């Protein structure tokens, strides 16, 4: 473990063990736990039920978390905020808060960078740095939750999507530990049904998640319905081809009875063709599923463009005639590069550095 220990990396048991090693009773650990996750404390000074001596000891031996905000952008309508955080080792992660009428959704990262190398994804274009710890994943949520508790206490975080930087199933254990703590009734207490984990299609992760007792939603980033095209867009498809992904998802549905989402970034002339729509319908017909269509968010490392309205409508009508439920996702924060990995790309590009508000 990193020194000093970050409290947000610890389970309640681990926190109790730490306190026990200091000669403190277990209820003290529970008080700190509730301060961190329910009262959303950002500092030890706020933990007024603890003695001064204990607060001092905590400050000497531990930190709460490790994220420092480095840059922030807000969409012109103010409803989407994107944060770039820096970690002590220089790794950077992005997180987004999207406000809707009745929801506050935070989109968080599970890795600094990503090794999956999807051609159209800004994170993939920037390469992989490292896995995040459970605490580093959780702290992204708490950052926004703490702010909302002050600025808008009636509207706390209502949904969490693991769709920021990184491949969640390439960091499975830390992601699941974070989900459990965010879900814990004594912790952050957000229902697992309000969380969605999105995978590029790592088959072993899909199988493992099916065996967990967590009601989290699963999304699978498909983007192509033939191996030939998917190999180009999502290179990990060469290792886990469509047939394997689909059979793992079928098993997942059989076991959990939960609806799975398939993500599809619509790229003009590439995967928005009638052939791909028919192939997709064929591939997932009869499954308890839903297709999430999202027009491509253009990135500097990929020449593709978002599909036009007409092509989107044609694509959807093919899905509809095959009775495949689908929705077109609003493109949130397109004016602030809120797509995955784009703020980091921009902040770190010297040509454009000046235009980022800090
Ligand atoms: N690695 C995971 C989660 C992170 S990416 C996954 O692959 O699902 C979250 C979603 O954003 C994925 O569906 C991903 O394919 C999509 N995405 C990445 N770059 C995009 C872009 N430029 N435009 C639209 N969607 C994009």
CSV table of C-alpha atoms and ligand atoms in Angstrom, one decimal:
chain,number,residue,atom,x,y,z
A,1,UNK,CA,0.0,0.0,0.0
A,2,UNK,CA,1.1,3.6,-0.6
A,3,UNK,CA,2.4,5.5,2.3
A,4,UNK,CA,0.7,7.2,4.0
A,5,UNK,CA,-2.4,5.1,3.8
A,6,UNK,CA,-5.4,6.7,2.2
A,7,UNK,CA,-8.6,6.1,4.2
A,8,UNK,CA,-10.7,5.8,1.1
A,9,UNK,CA,-8.7,2.8,0.0
A,10,UNK,CA,-9.7,0.9,3.1
A,11,UNK,CA,-12.7,-1.4,3.7
A,12,UNK,CA,-14.5,-0.9,7.1
A,13,UNK,CA,-12.8,-4.0,8.4
A,14,UNK,CA,-9.4,-2.6,7.4
A,15,UNK,CA,-10.2,0.8,9.0
A,16,UNK,CA,-11.2,-1.0,12.2
A,17,UNK,CA,-8.0,-3.0,12.1
A,18,UNK,CA,-6.0,0.2,11.7
A,19,UNK,CA,-7.8,1.8,14.6
A,20,UNK,CA,-7.4,-1.3,16.7
A,21,UNK,CA,-3.6,-1.2,16.1
A,22,UNK,CA,-3.7,2.3,17.5
A,23,UNK,CA,-5.6,1.1,20.6
A,24,UNK,CA,-8.9,2.8,19.4
A,25,UNK,CA,-12.2,1.1,19.8
A,26,UNK,CA,-14.1,-0.2,16.6
A,27,UNK,CA,-16.9,2.4,17.0
A,28,UNK,CA,-14.4,5.1,16.3
A,29,UNK,CA,-13.7,3.6,12.9
A,30,UNK,CA,-17.4,3.5,12.3
A,31,UNK,CA,-17.7,7.2,13.1
A,32,UNK,CA,-14.9,8.0,10.7
A,33,UNK,CA,-16.5,5.8,8.1
A,34,UNK,CA,-19.8,7.6,8.4
A,35,UNK,CA,-18.0,11.0,8.2
A,36,UNK,CA,-16.3,10.0,5.0
A,37,UNK,CA,-19.2,8.4,3.1
A,38,UNK,CA,-22.3,9.9,4.6
A,39,UNK,CA,-21.3,13.3,5.9
A,40,UNK,CA,-18.8,13.6,3.0
A,41,UNK,CA,-16.0,15.0,5.1
A,42,UNK,CA,-13.0,16.3,3.1
A,43,UNK,CA,-10.8,16.9,6.1
A,44,UNK,CA,-10.1,15.6,9.6
A,45,UNK,CA,-11.0,18.9,11.1
A,46,UNK,CA,-14.6,18.2,10.3
A,47,UNK,CA,-14.5,15.0,12.4
A,48,UNK,CA,-15.4,16.9,15.6
A,49,UNK,CA,-16.5,13.9,17.5
A,50,UNK,CA,-12.9,12.6,17.5
A,51,UNK,CA,-10.4,13.9,20.1
A,52,UNK,CA,-7.9,16.4,18.9
A,53,UNK,CA,-5.2,13.8,19.5
A,54,UNK,CA,-6.8,11.2,17.3
A,55,UNK,CA,-7.4,13.8,14.5
A,56,UNK,CA,-3.7,14.7,14.8
A,57,UNK,CA,-2.7,11.1,14.6
A,58,UNK,CA,-4.9,10.6,11.5
A,59,UNK,CA,-3.4,13.6,9.8
A,60,UNK,CA,0.2,12.3,10.6
A,61,UNK,CA,-0.3,8.8,9.5
A,62,UNK,CA,-3.0,8.9,6.8
A,63,UNK,CA,-4.6,11.0,4.1
A,64,UNK,CA,-8.3,10.9,3.2
A,65,UNK,CA,-7.6,10.6,-0.5
A,66,UNK,CA,-5.1,11.6,-3.2
A,67,UNK,CA,-6.9,13.4,-6.0
A,68,UNK,CA,-6.0,17.0,-6.8
A,69,UNK,CA,-8.2,18.9,-9.3
A,70,UNK,CA,-6.0,20.2,-12.1
A,71,UNK,CA,-8.4,21.6,-14.7
A,72,UNK,CA,-12.1,22.0,-15.0
A,73,UNK,CA,-14.5,22.7,-17.8
A,74,UNK,CA,-18.2,23.5,-17.8
A,75,UNK,CA,-20.5,23.2,-20.8
A,76,UNK,CA,-22.1,26.4,-22.0
A,77,UNK,CA,-25.4,25.4,-20.4
A,78,UNK,CA,-23.6,24.7,-17.1
A,79,UNK,CA,-25.2,21.2,-16.9
A,80,UNK,CA,-22.0,19.3,-17.6
A,81,UNK,CA,-18.8,19.6,-15.7
A,82,UNK,CA,-15.6,17.9,-16.4
A,83,UNK,CA,-12.7,17.6,-14.0
A,84,UNK,CA,-9.1,16.5,-14.6
A,85,UNK,CA,-7.5,15.2,-11.5
A,86,UNK,CA,-3.8,14.6,-10.9
A,87,UNK,CA,-2.5,11.9,-8.6
A,88,UNK,CA,0.8,12.1,-6.5
A,89,UNK,CA,2.7,10.0,-9.1
A,90,UNK,CA,1.6,12.3,-11.9
A,91,UNK,CA,-1.1,10.0,-13.3
A,92,UNK,CA,-4.2,11.9,-14.5
A,93,UNK,CA,-7.8,10.9,-14.5
A,94,UNK,CA,-11.0,12.6,-15.8
A,95,UNK,CA,-14.5,12.6,-14.2
A,96,UNK,CA,-17.7,14.2,-15.4
A,97,UNK,CA,-20.8,15.3,-13.6
A,98,UNK,CA,-24.0,15.5,-15.8
A,99,UNK,CA,-27.1,17.3,-14.3
A,100,UNK,CA,-30.5,16.4,-15.7
A,101,UNK,CA,-33.9,17.5,-14.4
A,102,UNK,CA,-34.1,14.7,-11.9
A,103,UNK,CA,-30.7,13.0,-12.0
A,104,UNK,CA,-27.1,13.8,-11.2
A,105,UNK,CA,-24.9,11.3,-13.0
A,106,UNK,CA,-21.2,11.1,-12.4
A,107,UNK,CA,-19.0,9.3,-15.0
A,108,UNK,CA,-15.8,8.1,-13.4
A,109,UNK,CA,-12.5,6.5,-14.4
A,110,UNK,CA,-11.2,3.1,-13.3
A,111,UNK,CA,-7.7,3.4,-14.8
A,112,UNK,CA,-5.3,6.3,-15.6
A,113,UNK,CA,-5.3,5.8,-19.4
A,114,UNK,CA,-6.4,2.6,-21.0
A,115,UNK,CA,-4.6,-0.3,-22.8
A,116,UNK,CA,-7.5,-1.4,-25.0
A,117,UNK,CA,-6.6,1.0,-27.8
A,118,UNK,CA,-10.0,1.5,-29.4
A,119,UNK,CA,-9.2,3.6,-32.4
A,120,UNK,CA,-11.9,6.3,-31.9
A,121,UNK,CA,-11.3,6.8,-28.2
A,122,UNK,CA,-9.2,9.7,-26.8
A,123,UNK,CA,-8.2,7.7,-23.8
A,124,UNK,CA,-6.9,4.8,-25.9
A,125,UNK,CA,-5.0,7.2,-28.0
A,126,UNK,CA,-3.2,8.5,-24.9
A,127,UNK,CA,-2.0,5.0,-23.8
A,128,UNK,CA,-2.1,3.3,-20.4
A,129,UNK,CA,-0.6,4.6,-17.2
A,130,UNK,CA,-1.9,2.5,-14.3
A,131,UNK,CA,-4.8,1.0,-12.5
A,132,UNK,CA,-6.6,3.2,-10.0
A,133,UNK,CA,-7.1,2.0,-6.4
A,134,UNK,CA,-10.6,1.6,-5.0
A,135,UNK,CA,-10.2,4.8,-3.1
A,136,UNK,CA,-9.1,6.7,-6.2
A,137,UNK,CA,-12.2,5.5,-8.0
A,138,UNK,CA,-14.5,6.4,-5.1
A,139,UNK,CA,-12.9,9.8,-4.5
A,140,UNK,CA,-14.1,11.0,-7.9
A,141,UNK,CA,-17.7,10.4,-6.8
A,142,UNK,CA,-17.1,12.0,-3.4
A,143,UNK,CA,-15.6,15.1,-5.0
A,144,UNK,CA,-18.8,15.9,-6.8
A,145,UNK,CA,-21.0,14.6,-3.9
A,146,UNK,CA,-19.2,17.0,-1.5
A,147,UNK,CA,-19.7,20.0,-3.7
A,148,UNK,CA,-23.4,19.1,-4.3
A,149,UNK,CA,-24.0,18.8,-0.6
A,150,UNK,CA,-23.1,22.4,-0.3
A,151,UNK,CA,-24.4,23.9,-3.6
A,152,UNK,CA,-27.5,21.8,-4.2
A,153,UNK,CA,-28.3,19.5,-1.2
A,154,UNK,CA,-31.7,18.6,-2.6
A,155,UNK,CA,-30.1,16.9,-5.6
A,156,UNK,CA,-27.3,14.5,-4.6
A,157,UNK,CA,-25.6,12.1,-6.9
A,158,UNK,CA,-28.2,9.7,-8.2
A,159,UNK,CA,-26.3,7.6,-10.7
A,160,UNK,CA,-22.8,6.5,-11.2
A,161,UNK,CA,-21.5,5.2,-14.6
A,162,UNK,CA,-18.0,3.5,-14.9
A,163,UNK,CA,-17.5,4.9,-18.3
A,164,UNK,CA,-14.7,7.3,-17.9
A,165,UNK,CA,-11.1,6.4,-18.6
A,166,UNK,CA,-10.0,2.8,-18.5
A,167,UNK,CA,-11.4,-0.7,-18.8
A,168,UNK,CA,-13.2,-1.6,-15.5
A,169,UNK,CA,-12.7,-5.3,-16.0
A,170,UNK,CA,-9.0,-4.9,-16.5
A,171,UNK,CA,-9.0,-3.6,-12.9
A,172,UNK,CA,-11.8,-5.9,-11.7
A,173,UNK,CA,-11.0,-6.2,-8.0
A,174,UNK,CA,-10.5,-2.5,-7.3
A,175,UNK,CA,-13.7,-1.7,-9.3
A,176,UNK,CA,-15.8,-4.2,-7.4
A,177,UNK,CA,-14.4,-3.0,-4.0
A,178,UNK,CA,-15.3,0.5,-5.0
A,179,UNK,CA,-18.8,-0.5,-6.0
A,180,UNK,CA,-19.4,-2.4,-2.8
A,181,UNK,CA,-18.3,0.7,-0.7
A,182,UNK,CA,-20.4,3.1,-2.8
A,183,UNK,CA,-23.3,0.7,-2.3
A,184,UNK,CA,-22.8,-0.1,1.4
A,185,UNK,CA,-25.8,1.2,3.4
A,186,UNK,CA,-23.3,2.3,6.1
A,187,UNK,CA,-21.1,3.8,3.4
A,188,UNK,CA,-22.2,6.0,0.4
A,189,UNK,CA,-25.4,4.1,0.2
A,190,UNK,CA,-26.2,4.4,-3.5
A,191,UNK,CA,-28.3,1.5,-4.9
A,192,UNK,CA,-26.3,-0.8,-7.2
A,193,UNK,CA,-29.2,-0.5,-9.7
A,194,UNK,CA,-28.2,3.1,-10.1
A,195,UNK,CA,-24.7,2.2,-11.1
A,196,UNK,CA,-23.5,1.0,-14.6
A,197,UNK,CA,-20.2,-0.6,-15.4
A,198,UNK,CA,-19.2,-0.5,-19.0
A,199,UNK,CA,-16.8,-3.0,-20.6
A,200,UNK,CA,-15.1,-3.3,-23.9
A,201,UNK,CA,-16.0,-7.0,-23.7
A,202,UNK,CA,-13.6,-8.8,-21.4
A,203,UNK,CA,-15.3,-12.1,-21.2
A,204,UNK,CA,-13.8,-13.2,-17.9
A,205,UNK,CA,-15.0,-10.0,-16.3
A,206,UNK,CA,-18.6,-10.5,-17.6
A,207,UNK,CA,-18.6,-14.0,-16.2
A,208,UNK,CA,-17.2,-13.0,-12.9
A,209,UNK,CA,-19.7,-10.1,-12.5
A,210,UNK,CA,-22.5,-12.6,-13.1
A,211,UNK,CA,-21.4,-14.5,-10.0
A,212,UNK,CA,-21.3,-11.5,-7.7
A,213,UNK,CA,-24.2,-10.6,-5.5
A,214,UNK,CA,-24.4,-7.0,-6.8
A,215,UNK,CA,-27.4,-5.6,-8.7
A,216,UNK,CA,-25.2,-3.3,-10.9
A,217,UNK,CA,-26.1,-2.7,-14.5
A,218,UNK,CA,-23.8,-4.0,-17.2
A,219,UNK,CA,-23.1,-2.2,-20.5
A,220,UNK,CA,-21.0,-3.8,-23.3
A,221,UNK,CA,-19.3,-1.6,-25.9
A,222,UNK,CA,-20.1,-3.3,-29.1
A,223,UNK,CA,-19.7,-0.7,-31.9
A,224,UNK,CA,-19.6,-3.3,-34.6
A,225,UNK,CA,-21.6,-6.5,-35.4
A,226,UNK,CA,-19.0,-8.3,-37.5
A,227,UNK,CA,-15.5,-9.4,-36.3
A,228,UNK,CA,-14.0,-7.8,-39.4
A,229,UNK,CA,-15.1,-4.3,-38.5
A,230,UNK,CA,-14.9,-4.8,-34.8
A,231,UNK,CA,-11.2,-5.9,-35.1
A,232,UNK,CA,-10.5,-2.4,-36.5
A,233,UNK,CA,-12.5,-0.3,-34.1
A,234,UNK,CA,-12.0,-2.4,-30.9
A,235,UNK,CA,-8.7,-4.3,-31.3
A,236,UNK,CA,-9.2,-6.5,-28.2
A,237,UNK,CA,-11.9,-8.2,-30.4
A,238,UNK,CA,-9.1,-10.2,-31.9
A,239,UNK,CA,-8.7,-11.9,-28.5
A,240,UNK,CA,-12.4,-12.0,-27.5
A,241,UNK,CA,-14.4,-12.1,-30.7
A,242,UNK,CA,-18.1,-11.3,-30.9
A,243,UNK,CA,-19.3,-14.9,-30.6
A,244,UNK,CA,-17.5,-15.3,-27.2
A,245,UNK,CA,-18.8,-11.9,-25.9
A,246,UNK,CA,-22.3,-12.7,-26.9
A,247,UNK,CA,-22.3,-16.1,-25.3
A,248,UNK,CA,-20.8,-14.6,-22.1
A,249,UNK,CA,-23.6,-12.0,-22.1
A,250,UNK,CA,-26.3,-14.6,-22.7
A,251,UNK,CA,-25.0,-16.6,-19.7
A,252,UNK,CA,-24.9,-13.3,-17.7
A,253,UNK,CA,-28.6,-12.6,-18.5
A,254,UNK,CA,-29.6,-16.2,-17.8
A,255,UNK,CA,-27.9,-16.1,-14.5
A,256,UNK,CA,-28.9,-12.6,-13.3
A,257,UNK,CA,-32.1,-11.9,-15.3
A,258,UNK,CA,-30.8,-8.4,-15.8
A,259,UNK,CA,-31.1,-6.4,-19.0
A,260,UNK,CA,-27.8,-5.6,-20.6
A,261,UNK,CA,-27.0,-2.5,-22.6
A,262,UNK,CA,-25.0,-2.5,-25.8
A,263,UNK,CA,-23.1,0.7,-26.6
A,264,UNK,CA,-22.7,1.8,-30.2
A,265,UNK,CA,-20.9,5.0,-31.2
A,266,UNK,CA,-22.3,5.9,-34.6
A,267,UNK,CA,-19.5,6.7,-37.0
A,268,UNK,CA,-20.5,8.1,-40.4
A,269,UNK,CA,-20.0,5.5,-43.2
A,270,UNK,CA,-18.2,3.0,-40.9
A,271,UNK,CA,-20.7,1.3,-38.5
A,272,UNK,CA,-23.9,3.1,-39.4
A,273,UNK,CA,-24.6,1.2,-42.5
A,274,UNK,CA,-27.8,-0.9,-43.1
A,275,UNK,CA,-25.5,-4.0,-43.2
A,276,UNK,CA,-24.2,-3.4,-39.7
A,277,UNK,CA,-27.7,-2.6,-38.4
A,278,UNK,CA,-29.0,-5.9,-39.8
A,279,UNK,CA,-26.0,-7.8,-38.5
A,280,UNK,CA,-26.5,-6.2,-35.1
A,281,UNK,CA,-30.2,-7.2,-35.0
A,282,UNK,CA,-29.3,-10.8,-36.0
A,283,UNK,CA,-26.5,-11.0,-33.3
A,284,UNK,CA,-28.6,-9.9,-30.3
A,285,UNK,CA,-32.1,-10.9,-31.4
A,286,UNK,CA,-34.2,-12.2,-28.5
A,287,UNK,CA,-31.8,-11.1,-25.8
A,288,UNK,CA,-32.9,-9.2,-22.8
A,289,UNK,CA,-31.0,-6.1,-23.9
A,290,UNK,CA,-31.1,-2.5,-25.1
A,291,UNK,CA,-28.9,-0.7,-27.6
A,292,UNK,CA,-27.5,2.7,-26.6
A,293,UNK,CA,-26.6,4.7,-29.7
A,294,UNK,CA,-24.4,7.7,-29.4
A,295,UNK,CA,-23.1,9.8,-32.3
A,296,UNK,CA,-19.3,9.6,-32.3
A,297,UNK,CA,-17.6,12.3,-30.3
A,298,UNK,CA,-14.8,13.3,-32.7
A,299,UNK,CA,-11.2,13.0,-31.4
A,300,UNK,CA,-7.9,14.3,-32.7
A,301,UNK,CA,-6.4,10.9,-33.3
A,302,UNK,CA,-9.3,9.4,-35.4
A,303,UNK,CA,-10.5,10.7,-38.7
A,304,UNK,CA,-14.2,9.5,-38.3
A,305,UNK,CA,-17.2,11.8,-37.9
A,306,UNK,CA,-20.5,11.4,-36.2
A,307,UNK,CA,-23.3,10.0,-38.3
A,308,UNK,CA,-25.9,12.3,-39.8
A,309,UNK,CA,-29.4,12.5,-38.6
A,310,UNK,CA,-30.7,10.7,-41.6
A,311,UNK,CA,-28.3,7.8,-41.3
A,312,UNK,CA,-29.1,7.5,-37.6
A,313,UNK,CA,-32.8,7.4,-38.4
A,314,UNK,CA,-32.2,4.7,-41.0
A,315,UNK,CA,-30.1,2.6,-38.6
A,316,UNK,CA,-32.7,2.9,-35.9
A,317,UNK,CA,-35.6,1.9,-38.1
A,318,UNK,CA,-33.8,-1.4,-39.0
A,319,UNK,CA,-33.4,-2.1,-35.3
A,320,UNK,CA,-37.0,-1.2,-34.6
A,321,UNK,CA,-38.3,-3.5,-37.3
A,322,UNK,CA,-36.3,-6.3,-35.6
A,323,UNK,CA,-37.9,-5.3,-32.2
A,324,UNK,CA,-34.5,-4.3,-30.8
A,325,UNK,CA,-35.1,-1.6,-28.1
A,326,UNK,CA,-32.7,1.3,-28.6
A,327,UNK,CA,-32.2,4.9,-27.5
A,328,UNK,CA,-30.2,7.7,-29.0
A,329,UNK,CA,-28.1,9.2,-26.2
A,330,UNK,CA,-27.8,12.9,-26.0
A,331,UNK,CA,-24.3,14.1,-26.7
A,332,UNK,CA,-23.5,15.8,-23.4
A,333,UNK,CA,-20.7,18.3,-23.1
A,334,UNK,CA,-19.6,18.1,-26.7
A,335,UNK,CA,-18.5,21.7,-26.4
A,336,UNK,CA,-16.1,20.9,-23.5
A,337,UNK,CA,-14.5,17.7,-24.8
A,338,UNK,CA,-16.4,15.7,-22.2
A,339,UNK,CA,-15.8,12.5,-24.2
A,340,UNK,CA,-13.6,10.0,-22.5
A,341,UNK,CA,-9.9,11.1,-22.3
A,342,UNK,CA,-10.5,14.4,-24.2
A,343,UNK,CA,-9.7,16.9,-21.5
A,344,UNK,CA,-6.4,15.3,-20.7
A,345,UNK,CA,-5.5,15.2,-24.4
A,346,UNK,CA,-6.3,18.9,-24.5
A,347,UNK,CA,-4.6,20.0,-21.3
A,348,UNK,CA,-1.4,18.1,-22.1
A,349,UNK,CA,-1.2,19.4,-25.7
A,350,UNK,CA,1.0,22.5,-25.5
A,351,UNK,CA,-0.6,24.0,-28.6
A,352,UNK,CA,-3.9,24.2,-26.8
A,353,UNK,CA,-2.9,24.5,-23.2
A,354,UNK,CA,-3.9,28.1,-22.9
A,355,UNK,CA,-7.5,27.6,-23.7
A,356,UNK,CA,-8.3,25.4,-20.7
A,357,UNK,CA,-9.9,27.1,-17.8
A,358,UNK,CA,-8.4,26.1,-14.5
B,1,LIG,N1,-13.6,0.7,-21.4
B,1,LIG,C1,-15.0,0.7,-21.1
B,1,LIG,C2,-15.5,2.0,-20.4
B,1,LIG,C3,-14.9,3.3,-20.8
B,1,LIG,S1,-15.4,4.0,-22.4
B,1,LIG,C4,-15.7,0.4,-22.4
B,1,LIG,O1,-15.1,0.2,-23.4
B,1,LIG,O2,-16.9,0.3,-22.3
B,1,LIG,C5,-17.1,4.4,-22.2
B,1,LIG,C6,-17.8,4.3,-23.5
B,1,LIG,O3,-17.5,5.5,-24.3
B,1,LIG,C7,-17.5,3.1,-24.4
B,1,LIG,O4,-18.7,2.6,-24.9
B,1,LIG,C8,-16.6,3.7,-25.4
B,1,LIG,O5,-16.6,2.9,-26.6
B,1,LIG,C9,-17.3,5.0,-25.7
B,1,LIG,N2,-16.4,6.0,-26.4
B,1,LIG,C10,-15.1,6.2,-26.3
B,1,LIG,N3,-14.7,7.1,-27.1
B,1,LIG,C11,-15.8,7.6,-27.7
B,1,LIG,C12,-16.0,8.6,-28.7
B,1,LIG,N4,-15.0,9.3,-29.2
B,1,LIG,N5,-17.3,8.8,-29.1
B,1,LIG,C13,-18.3,8.1,-28.6
B,1,LIG,N6,-18.2,7.2,-27.7
B,1,LIG,C14,-16.9,6.9,-27.3
